[in-house]
Amino acid sequence: MSATSLLQIDKLNKSFGENQVLTSVDLNVVAGEVVTIIGPSGSGKTTLLRCVNFLETYDGGSIQIDGREVGFTDSVSRKRRGEADLAGMRAETGMVFQSFNLFPHLTAEQNIMLGLRRVRKKPHKEAREIAQHWLARVGLDHKADSLPSELSGGQQQRVGIARAVAMDPKVLLLDEITSALDPELVNEVLDVVRQLAVEGMTMLVVTHEIAFARDASHRIVFMADGSGRE
Ligand code: ADP
């Protein structure tokens, strides 16, 4: 592994029952790099991101973030790690989802503060300042006290991105983050991602936005039949 490699995936295998979804996937993302994964529906793109973010176990191979093995291959190692450690490790890879996944009963600011308080153990005042900083960065400082239901889809997704980057992840995982949006709201979200890319955030992005993939990412990996190729 090279010194600057932030995410290293080696020979990753994953099946759901008889269905082999990932077959010996190798992927290396260096610091500051934006890698986009494209490919047909069902080719394993989401599963790959979910393995990196611990939302799925995998059957073989390894995933390292900043030189540290992060994944787990069975429930035993998950138990050994403990849930608290798991939450801390998961925070190394911020993930933003297609369906926003904001907590509906919490304001935009509270959504961002939650992980900072519970996982990063930040004092209330500091968590609030970080949340306000990132809300401003995504152009939503005036919506800090709004509930998700009071925000447009594009605004909700910008809060989702702010929530993920506020945790200071080493790698940001974006899974089809514009797919649920009306077309006119797509660009306000992609602009935020473009800005993060310019600032050197390391990102692994699954998208159908080919123009975005071409102009904002350094590399495009094509997934087909469970394996990736460039
Ligand atoms: P993509 O993101 O490229 O559309 P996915 O990773 O979502 O692909 O899915 C890859 C394959 O894995 C599909 O055949 C899908 O049905 C299957 N799959 C995904 N998640 C599960 C699951 N939790 N249980 C069983 N099969 C799953």
mmCIF file of C-alpha atoms and ligand atoms in Angstrom:
data_model
loop_
_atom_site.group_PDB
_atom_site.id
_atom_site.type_symbol
_atom_site.label_atom_id
_atom_site.label_comp_id
_atom_site.label_asym_id
_atom_site.label_seq_id
_atom_site.Cartn_x
_atom_site.Cartn_y
_atom_site.Cartn_z
ATOM 1 C CA MET A 1 0.000 0.000 0.000
ATOM 2 C CA SER A 2 1.392 3.424 -0.889
ATOM 3 C CA ALA A 3 1.994 5.983 1.863
ATOM 4 C CA THR A 4 -0.861 8.229 0.793
ATOM 5 C CA SER A 5 -3.407 5.465 0.244
ATOM 6 C CA LEU A 6 -6.461 6.314 2.326
ATOM 7 C CA LEU A 7 -8.818 3.566 1.266
ATOM 8 C CA GLN A 8 -7.498 0.216 0.117
ATOM 9 C CA ILE A 9 -9.871 -2.575 -0.860
ATOM 10 C CA ASP A 10 -8.284 -5.913 -1.715
ATOM 11 C CA LYS A 11 -9.960 -8.961 -3.212
ATOM 12 C CA LEU A 12 -13.292 -8.187 -1.598
ATOM 13 C CA ASN A 13 -15.901 -10.931 -1.857
ATOM 14 C CA LYS A 14 -19.506 -10.712 -0.794
ATOM 15 C CA SER A 15 -22.485 -12.981 -1.390
ATOM 16 C CA PHE A 16 -26.101 -12.814 -0.356
ATOM 17 C CA GLY A 17 -26.908 -16.526 -0.172
ATOM 18 C CA GLU A 18 -26.256 -17.965 -3.639
ATOM 19 C CA ASN A 19 -25.953 -14.505 -5.159
ATOM 20 C CA GLN A 20 -22.287 -13.505 -5.406
ATOM 21 C CA VAL A 21 -22.475 -9.715 -5.481
ATOM 22 C CA LEU A 22 -18.797 -8.736 -5.208
ATOM 23 C CA THR A 23 -16.064 -10.861 -6.782
ATOM 24 C CA SER A 24 -12.491 -10.076 -5.820
ATOM 25 C CA VAL A 25 -12.940 -6.296 -5.978
ATOM 26 C CA ASP A 26 -9.714 -4.276 -5.744
ATOM 27 C CA LEU A 27 -9.878 -0.518 -5.310
ATOM 28 C CA ASN A 28 -7.354 1.973 -4.054
ATOM 29 C CA VAL A 29 -8.208 5.601 -3.286
ATOM 30 C CA VAL A 30 -5.400 7.982 -2.366
ATOM 31 C CA ALA A 31 -5.752 11.055 -0.168
ATOM 32 C CA GLY A 32 -7.593 13.872 -1.907
ATOM 33 C CA GLU A 33 -8.817 11.666 -4.716
ATOM 34 C CA VAL A 34 -12.419 11.510 -5.917
ATOM 35 C CA VAL A 35 -13.296 8.122 -7.405
ATOM 36 C CA THR A 36 -16.674 7.585 -9.013
ATOM 37 C CA ILE A 37 -18.231 4.156 -9.400
ATOM 38 C CA ILE A 38 -20.709 3.709 -12.206
ATOM 39 C CA GLY A 39 -22.406 0.576 -13.498
ATOM 40 C CA PRO A 40 -25.776 -1.025 -14.069
ATOM 41 C CA SER A 41 -28.338 -1.436 -11.339
ATOM 42 C CA GLY A 42 -27.619 -4.545 -9.281
ATOM 43 C CA SER A 43 -23.886 -4.609 -10.049
ATOM 44 C CA GLY A 44 -22.924 -4.254 -6.380
ATOM 45 C CA LYS A 45 -22.092 -0.531 -6.082
ATOM 46 C CA THR A 46 -24.175 0.105 -2.976
ATOM 47 C CA THR A 47 -23.051 -3.151 -1.392
ATOM 48 C CA LEU A 48 -19.427 -2.091 -1.855
ATOM 49 C CA LEU A 49 -20.022 1.241 -0.090
ATOM 50 C CA ARG A 50 -21.986 -0.487 2.669
ATOM 51 C CA CYS A 51 -19.075 -2.876 3.278
ATOM 52 C CA VAL A 52 -16.693 0.081 3.596
ATOM 53 C CA ASN A 53 -19.077 1.742 6.073
ATOM 54 C CA PHE A 54 -19.653 -1.475 8.136
ATOM 55 C CA LEU A 55 -23.289 -1.630 7.181
ATOM 56 C CA GLU A 56 -22.583 -5.030 5.647
ATOM 57 C CA THR A 57 -20.226 -7.809 6.562
ATOM 58 C CA TYR A 58 -18.169 -9.360 3.790
ATOM 59 C CA ASP A 59 -16.980 -12.875 3.143
ATOM 60 C CA GLY A 60 -13.331 -12.395 2.213
ATOM 61 C CA GLY A 61 -10.667 -9.881 1.300
ATOM 62 C CA SER A 62 -9.861 -6.750 3.231
ATOM 63 C CA ILE A 63 -10.740 -3.077 3.567
ATOM 64 C CA GLN A 64 -8.249 -0.672 5.087
ATOM 65 C CA ILE A 65 -8.713 2.992 5.851
ATOM 66 C CA ASP A 66 -5.511 4.901 6.466
ATOM 67 C CA GLY A 67 -3.689 1.617 6.986
ATOM 68 C CA ARG A 68 -6.147 0.214 9.508
ATOM 69 C CA GLU A 69 -8.308 -2.805 8.805
ATOM 70 C CA VAL A 70 -11.809 -1.478 9.268
ATOM 71 C CA GLY A 71 -14.214 -4.097 8.053
ATOM 72 C CA PHE A 72 -15.285 -7.276 9.674
ATOM 73 C CA THR A 73 -16.024 -10.573 8.096
ATOM 74 C CA ASP A 74 -18.269 -12.171 10.667
ATOM 75 C CA SER A 75 -20.427 -11.464 13.680
ATOM 76 C CA VAL A 76 -17.701 -12.695 16.039
ATOM 77 C CA SER A 77 -15.304 -9.928 15.093
ATOM 78 C CA ARG A 78 -18.164 -7.470 15.296
ATOM 79 C CA LYS A 79 -18.842 -8.574 18.867
ATOM 80 C CA ARG A 80 -15.150 -8.441 19.704
ATOM 81 C CA ARG A 81 -14.959 -4.863 18.507
ATOM 82 C CA GLY A 82 -18.034 -3.787 20.427
ATOM 83 C CA GLU A 83 -20.680 -1.387 19.224
ATOM 84 C CA ALA A 84 -18.961 1.741 20.596
ATOM 85 C CA ASP A 85 -15.769 1.032 18.695
ATOM 86 C CA LEU A 86 -17.845 0.238 15.631
ATOM 87 C CA ALA A 87 -19.519 3.654 15.785
ATOM 88 C CA GLY A 88 -16.101 5.313 16.062
ATOM 89 C CA MET A 89 -14.721 3.363 13.115
ATOM 90 C CA ARG A 90 -17.842 4.013 11.075
ATOM 91 C CA ALA A 91 -17.281 7.719 11.630
ATOM 92 C CA GLU A 92 -13.997 7.405 9.701
ATOM 93 C CA THR A 93 -16.142 7.016 6.608
ATOM 94 C CA GLY A 94 -18.980 9.488 6.420
ATOM 95 C CA MET A 95 -21.836 8.185 4.323
ATOM 96 C CA VAL A 96 -24.577 10.100 2.559
ATOM 97 C CA PHE A 97 -27.582 8.152 1.322
ATOM 98 C CA GLN A 98 -30.023 8.463 -1.553
ATOM 99 C CA SER A 99 -32.948 8.795 0.863
ATOM 100 C CA PHE A 100 -31.338 11.537 3.039
ATOM 101 C CA ASN A 101 -31.870 9.516 6.260
ATOM 102 C CA LEU A 102 -32.197 12.590 8.470
ATOM 103 C CA PHE A 103 -33.881 12.111 11.835
ATOM 104 C CA PRO A 104 -37.336 13.622 11.221
ATOM 105 C CA HIS A 105 -37.892 14.841 14.795
ATOM 106 C CA LEU A 106 -34.585 16.743 14.963
ATOM 107 C CA THR A 107 -33.784 20.122 13.419
ATOM 108 C CA ALA A 108 -31.087 20.494 10.770
ATOM 109 C CA GLU A 109 -28.634 21.648 13.421
ATOM 110 C CA GLN A 110 -29.581 18.860 15.843
ATOM 111 C CA ASN A 111 -29.160 16.264 13.083
ATOM 112 C CA ILE A 112 -25.579 17.429 12.589
ATOM 113 C CA MET A 113 -24.862 17.704 16.326
ATOM 114 C CA LEU A 114 -26.011 14.189 17.209
ATOM 115 C CA GLY A 115 -22.978 12.269 15.943
ATOM 116 C CA LEU A 116 -20.615 14.976 17.141
ATOM 117 C CA ARG A 117 -22.016 14.600 20.669
ATOM 118 C CA ARG A 118 -22.528 10.837 20.815
ATOM 119 C CA VAL A 119 -19.656 9.500 18.716
ATOM 120 C CA ARG A 120 -17.075 12.284 18.712
ATOM 121 C CA LYS A 121 -17.942 13.183 22.339
ATOM 122 C CA LYS A 122 -17.797 16.910 21.613
ATOM 123 C CA PRO A 123 -19.112 19.295 24.291
ATOM 124 C CA HIS A 124 -22.483 20.829 23.412
ATOM 125 C CA LYS A 125 -21.086 24.273 22.585
ATOM 126 C CA GLU A 126 -18.382 22.953 20.288
ATOM 127 C CA ALA A 127 -20.765 20.536 18.551
ATOM 128 C CA ARG A 128 -23.120 23.444 17.927
ATOM 129 C CA GLU A 129 -20.345 25.606 16.496
ATOM 130 C CA ILE A 130 -19.229 22.832 14.160
ATOM 131 C CA ALA A 131 -22.840 22.259 13.059
ATOM 132 C CA GLN A 132 -23.309 25.978 12.394
ATOM 133 C CA HIS A 133 -20.056 26.126 10.449
ATOM 134 C CA TRP A 134 -21.090 23.271 8.166
ATOM 135 C CA LEU A 135 -24.640 24.532 7.749
ATOM 136 C CA ALA A 136 -23.166 27.814 6.532
ATOM 137 C CA ARG A 137 -20.819 25.933 4.221
ATOM 138 C CA VAL A 138 -23.746 24.237 2.485
ATOM 139 C CA GLY A 139 -25.651 27.540 2.374
ATOM 140 C CA LEU A 140 -28.210 26.662 5.039
ATOM 141 C CA ASP A 141 -27.267 28.698 8.082
ATOM 142 C CA HIS A 142 -30.745 30.258 7.964
ATOM 143 C CA LYS A 143 -32.344 26.787 8.232
ATOM 144 C CA ALA A 144 -30.605 25.604 11.410
ATOM 145 C CA ASP A 145 -33.883 25.342 13.333
ATOM 146 C CA SER A 146 -35.930 23.766 10.534
ATOM 147 C CA LEU A 147 -37.141 20.204 10.678
ATOM 148 C CA PRO A 148 -36.412 17.991 7.652
ATOM 149 C CA SER A 149 -40.105 18.173 6.690
ATOM 150 C CA GLU A 150 -39.718 21.949 6.351
ATOM 151 C CA LEU A 151 -36.837 21.614 3.889
ATOM 152 C CA SER A 152 -36.756 20.801 0.182
ATOM 153 C CA GLY A 153 -35.128 17.552 -0.919
ATOM 154 C CA GLY A 154 -32.036 19.439 -2.061
ATOM 155 C CA GLN A 155 -31.801 21.220 1.270
ATOM 156 C CA GLN A 156 -32.244 17.958 3.181
ATOM 157 C CA GLN A 157 -29.454 16.377 1.195
ATOM 158 C CA ARG A 158 -27.188 19.350 1.841
ATOM 159 C CA VAL A 159 -27.846 18.823 5.562
ATOM 160 C CA GLY A 160 -27.006 15.137 5.015
ATOM 161 C CA ILE A 161 -23.671 16.112 3.493
ATOM 162 C CA ALA A 162 -22.998 18.662 6.264
ATOM 163 C CA ARG A 163 -23.773 15.986 8.855
ATOM 164 C CA ALA A 164 -21.314 13.572 7.249
ATOM 165 C CA VAL A 165 -18.417 16.015 6.784
ATOM 166 C CA ALA A 166 -18.896 17.577 10.241
ATOM 167 C CA MET A 167 -17.680 14.275 11.668
ATOM 168 C CA ASP A 168 -14.354 14.885 9.931
ATOM 169 C CA PRO A 169 -14.293 11.531 8.131
ATOM 170 C CA LYS A 170 -11.195 10.323 6.343
ATOM 171 C CA VAL A 171 -13.274 9.198 3.385
ATOM 172 C CA LEU A 172 -16.714 10.405 2.334
ATOM 173 C CA LEU A 173 -19.018 7.825 0.723
ATOM 174 C CA LEU A 174 -21.817 9.179 -1.450
ATOM 175 C CA ASP A 175 -24.446 6.692 -2.578
ATOM 176 C CA GLU A 176 -26.674 8.022 -5.380
ATOM 177 C CA ILE A 177 -27.213 11.185 -3.390
ATOM 178 C CA THR A 178 -29.127 12.975 -6.135
ATOM 179 C CA SER A 179 -31.287 10.095 -7.373
ATOM 180 C CA ALA A 180 -34.296 10.973 -5.224
ATOM 181 C CA LEU A 181 -34.231 14.663 -6.155
ATOM 182 C CA ASP A 182 -36.258 16.632 -8.660
ATOM 183 C CA PRO A 183 -33.950 17.563 -11.561
ATOM 184 C CA GLU A 184 -33.864 21.256 -10.664
ATOM 185 C CA LEU A 185 -32.492 20.421 -7.199
ATOM 186 C CA VAL A 186 -29.642 18.185 -8.361
ATOM 187 C CA ASN A 187 -27.107 20.912 -9.041
ATOM 188 C CA GLU A 188 -27.288 22.634 -5.674
ATOM 189 C CA VAL A 189 -26.253 19.306 -4.133
ATOM 190 C CA LEU A 190 -23.574 18.502 -6.713
ATOM 191 C CA ASP A 191 -22.126 22.010 -6.275
ATOM 192 C CA VAL A 192 -21.510 21.230 -2.609
ATOM 193 C CA VAL A 193 -19.764 17.989 -3.581
ATOM 194 C CA ARG A 194 -17.700 19.775 -6.242
ATOM 195 C CA GLN A 195 -16.543 22.298 -3.661
ATOM 196 C CA LEU A 196 -15.541 19.520 -1.245
ATOM 197 C CA ALA A 197 -13.579 17.891 -4.073
ATOM 198 C CA VAL A 198 -11.727 21.137 -4.786
ATOM 199 C CA GLU A 199 -10.838 21.358 -1.103
ATOM 200 C CA GLY A 200 -9.272 17.910 -1.179
ATOM 201 C CA MET A 201 -11.917 15.726 0.495
ATOM 202 C CA THR A 202 -11.312 12.071 -0.354
ATOM 203 C CA MET A 203 -14.514 10.636 -1.802
ATOM 204 C CA LEU A 204 -15.924 7.426 -3.181
ATOM 205 C CA VAL A 205 -19.024 8.307 -5.165
ATOM 206 C CA VAL A 206 -21.751 6.152 -6.695
ATOM 207 C CA THR A 207 -23.760 8.161 -9.195
ATOM 208 C CA HIS A 208 -25.686 8.100 -12.442
ATOM 209 C CA GLU A 209 -24.656 11.692 -13.118
ATOM 210 C CA ILE A 210 -22.114 10.951 -15.834
ATOM 211 C CA ALA A 211 -21.321 14.615 -16.491
ATOM 212 C CA PHE A 212 -20.553 15.077 -12.818
ATOM 213 C CA ALA A 213 -18.424 11.916 -12.802
ATOM 214 C CA ARG A 214 -16.419 13.223 -15.739
ATOM 215 C CA ASP A 215 -15.868 16.746 -14.518
ATOM 216 C CA ALA A 216 -15.569 16.315 -10.744
ATOM 217 C CA SER A 217 -13.849 12.979 -10.252
ATOM 218 C CA HIS A 218 -10.274 11.946 -10.857
ATOM 219 C CA ARG A 219 -11.120 8.389 -11.821
ATOM 220 C CA ILE A 220 -14.171 6.444 -12.892
ATOM 221 C CA VAL A 221 -14.504 2.761 -12.033
ATOM 222 C CA PHE A 222 -17.043 0.686 -13.919
ATOM 223 C CA MET A 223 -18.732 -2.066 -11.936
ATOM 224 C CA ALA A 224 -20.183 -5.012 -13.802
ATOM 225 C CA ASP A 225 -20.949 -8.537 -12.650
ATOM 226 C CA GLY A 226 -19.553 -7.842 -9.198
ATOM 227 C CA SER A 227 -16.089 -6.674 -10.158
ATOM 228 C CA GLY A 228 -14.674 -3.260 -10.889
ATOM 229 C CA ARG A 229 -12.526 -2.090 -13.763
ATOM 230 C CA GLU A 230 -11.229 1.303 -14.800
HETATM 231 P P1 ADP B 1 -26.245 -1.497 -7.190
HETATM 232 O O1 ADP B 1 -25.944 -0.511 -6.093
HETATM 233 O O2 ADP B 1 -25.136 -1.587 -8.199
HETATM 234 O O3 ADP B 1 -27.574 -1.283 -7.833
HETATM 235 P P2 ADP B 1 -26.579 -3.387 -5.045
HETATM 236 O O4 ADP B 1 -25.286 -3.420 -4.312
HETATM 237 O O5 ADP B 1 -27.695 -2.604 -4.475
HETATM 238 O O6 ADP B 1 -26.282 -2.957 -6.546
HETATM 239 O O7 ADP B 1 -27.120 -4.862 -5.243
HETATM 240 C C1 ADP B 1 -26.306 -5.902 -5.801
HETATM 241 C C2 ADP B 1 -27.035 -7.207 -5.695
HETATM 242 O O8 ADP B 1 -27.123 -7.586 -4.336
HETATM 243 C C3 ADP B 1 -28.452 -7.206 -6.235
HETATM 244 O O9 ADP B 1 -28.668 -8.438 -6.883
HETATM 245 C C4 ADP B 1 -29.290 -7.102 -4.995
HETATM 246 O O10 ADP B 1 -30.536 -7.714 -5.183
HETATM 247 C C5 ADP B 1 -28.472 -7.857 -3.980
HETATM 248 N N1 ADP B 1 -28.682 -7.389 -2.612
HETATM 249 C C6 ADP B 1 -28.362 -6.155 -2.142
HETATM 250 N N2 ADP B 1 -28.645 -6.069 -0.826
HETATM 251 C C7 ADP B 1 -29.152 -7.264 -0.449
HETATM 252 C C8 ADP B 1 -29.636 -7.810 0.785
HETATM 253 N N3 ADP B 1 -29.631 -7.076 1.917
HETATM 254 N N4 ADP B 1 -30.074 -9.063 0.785
HETATM 255 C C9 ADP B 1 -30.062 -9.824 -0.333
HETATM 256 N N5 ADP B 1 -29.628 -9.378 -1.534
HETATM 257 C C10 ADP B 1 -29.175 -8.110 -1.602
#
